[in-house]
């Protein structure tokens, strides 16, 4: 049910007004006013889906009606009475809005049912008689005026009226010319209108010169506005025609009203649909403004939100050129109640209100500003205790009002309740207030209720260690810069940092020192160390992520280097072999020429011994080349066999161990003498460490060696500080600077595009990139099909998919590598 006081406390009244401002009709505003909290899973999901579908329509820039959202239901209800007829302005609004309804229906009729199933179902039973639209278009134009041919008699009346008006214009123009000629009027005098009649301005001294009726005088009394007597009768005839025109228009409106009266119920149903669309449109527009989306909605009590943002706070910060810190929060069956502690003005209440506002928005069917992979459940009841509730009329103090709220909560709470309490237990003696607050939380925990509580009380911070269901959360504080970080860290309690804040605002040092002596330095040190540990934990986690990325990059780089080295060696041998073959061919050709020469020499009786010597020399040279070629071929064959199975007798510095690979073993990486220790094994991958550098590589890329022998010859192991290692890192950094994870292939031929994709993937693997984007456009789809067929067979590709519609849809393929 709608709770006005609760909505004001969490700021939902401002959200409601913002959505109302986006409405185009009173009907849409009525839906906003009736919008209320619901725990019905099917209803909430349907409302969210409708808004998300219309948001997608706007995001993809599709043409959707954006004007003439008039709600004609009140006017249609009035027309039920016999003798009533629709007014001309109302007929114009009816025509415009019926066209809007028809455009909406046509849009959803042509739309893909898989893209907009909820909206398509909403428009399924809506009907507008085309004859009504045709009749409206025939009666009235785009400016709201009746066409001359709206009826035969109206056309005759307007034709006669135009003739009379033309005759009046001619007569009065002649009189004006005469008046100027006689000097009764100035040369620049023009015909004007007074009391709906055409009149001539004449100097008051000459007003008797023209017979007629004086309709007005100037403020100075020097000019009189006269309607000549000879056109009075013509003007009267024009007026009679105007009255006759109005009577004919009323007749047309009456006939039209009688035509639509039997269909009023059908039309009202159509206008109810139009108001709904206006309401959904307003919600979608507001969702786009606050960058909201649809999370994963579960039919259970659950909060698992990522990057949640308070829309009102974010808008305020943006006005001051500041950024909001997103909220990460999780409440589940094992951790139902979150106790948030931390410094004043550190964001505790903001976290509380963010949870309350976004949960309320969600259960009112509104998209919420959080990551769309977030999980959100539904709570049948919500309880909020924020702010001062003291009442002079009811003789309630602040603490009394809080206790009354706690009484209501404890009586009505169950395992489907979400409660949000700001500064639980304050307003009375801290010891007593803390004890009551602790008992209240234990009672709510026993009832399996869900909730978020902010506090400064130490006894509440210790509750998390006394049993399941309650967890601590801290608003982090930067002690070095003495400012809050506005970031929630779940798992540990936070410090209030009262002394640090007091020092920052300039409280005298003597007073602060005295307070520290009273509370004890051990308590202060514990608070500071606890908070500092959380800040340092975040820094360490960030550094670990960076190191992990570097390990992956180094592993990929080493494998790439070894492959390139092997390919280069094979290419060198192939070149030498080809050169030998070419040399052999040259000698064969030369041998033919020698034989020819010898035959010529025989003809002239040359010496036989000299001929034998020449022939033997060529034969020996040819045998030497053949021997070199056989040696190269044998080396290539041995190299291939070595790649398939490691040879136990090969001299790699230490003996090879053929037992199964286990954590702690020493392995050799690649062809060079690079050794590392195995720290983990995952399927076909192993994680190794060498000289404090971790890397993840393929299991087939390492050879297990005898650990004892390795330790004896450790001096021969690979050193990551060598110049070659440093140059590899420099090369990696240079390549990372220029690498872009999107490849534009628009306009390329399929075979060229596939070649570029292969190179693109190789570069990405070398640099450790996992997420890639290939822009191929939509077009005929041939290029997209060719690229995806290639990706489907590529050994390095884990998966691929189309981008979201708002980011390119079928024109972009997103690729994930192993």
Coordinates of N, CA and C in Angstrom, one line a residue, residues 512-521:
X512 N 41.2 17.2 23.3 CA 41.2 15.9 22.7 C 42.1 15.0 23.5
X513 N 43.3 15.5 23.9 CA 44.2 14.6 24.7 C 43.5 14.2 26.0
X514 N 42.8 15.1 26.6 CA 42.1 14.7 27.9 C 41.1 13.6 27.6
X515 N 40.4 13.7 26.5 CA 39.4 12.7 26.1 C 40.0 11.3 25.9
X516 N 41.2 11.4 25.2 CA 41.9 10.1 24.9 C 42.4 9.4 26.2
X517 N 42.8 10.3 27.2 CA 43.2 9.7 28.5 C 42.1 9.1 29.2
X518 N 40.9 9.7 29.0 CA 39.7 9.1 29.7 C 39.3 7.8 29.1
X519 N 39.3 7.7 27.8 CA 38.8 6.4 27.2 C 39.9 5.3 27.1
X520 N 41.1 5.7 27.2 CA 42.2 4.7 27.2 C 42.8 4.6 25.8
X521 N 44.1 4.5 25.7 CA 44.8 4.5 24.4 C 44.6 3.1 23.8

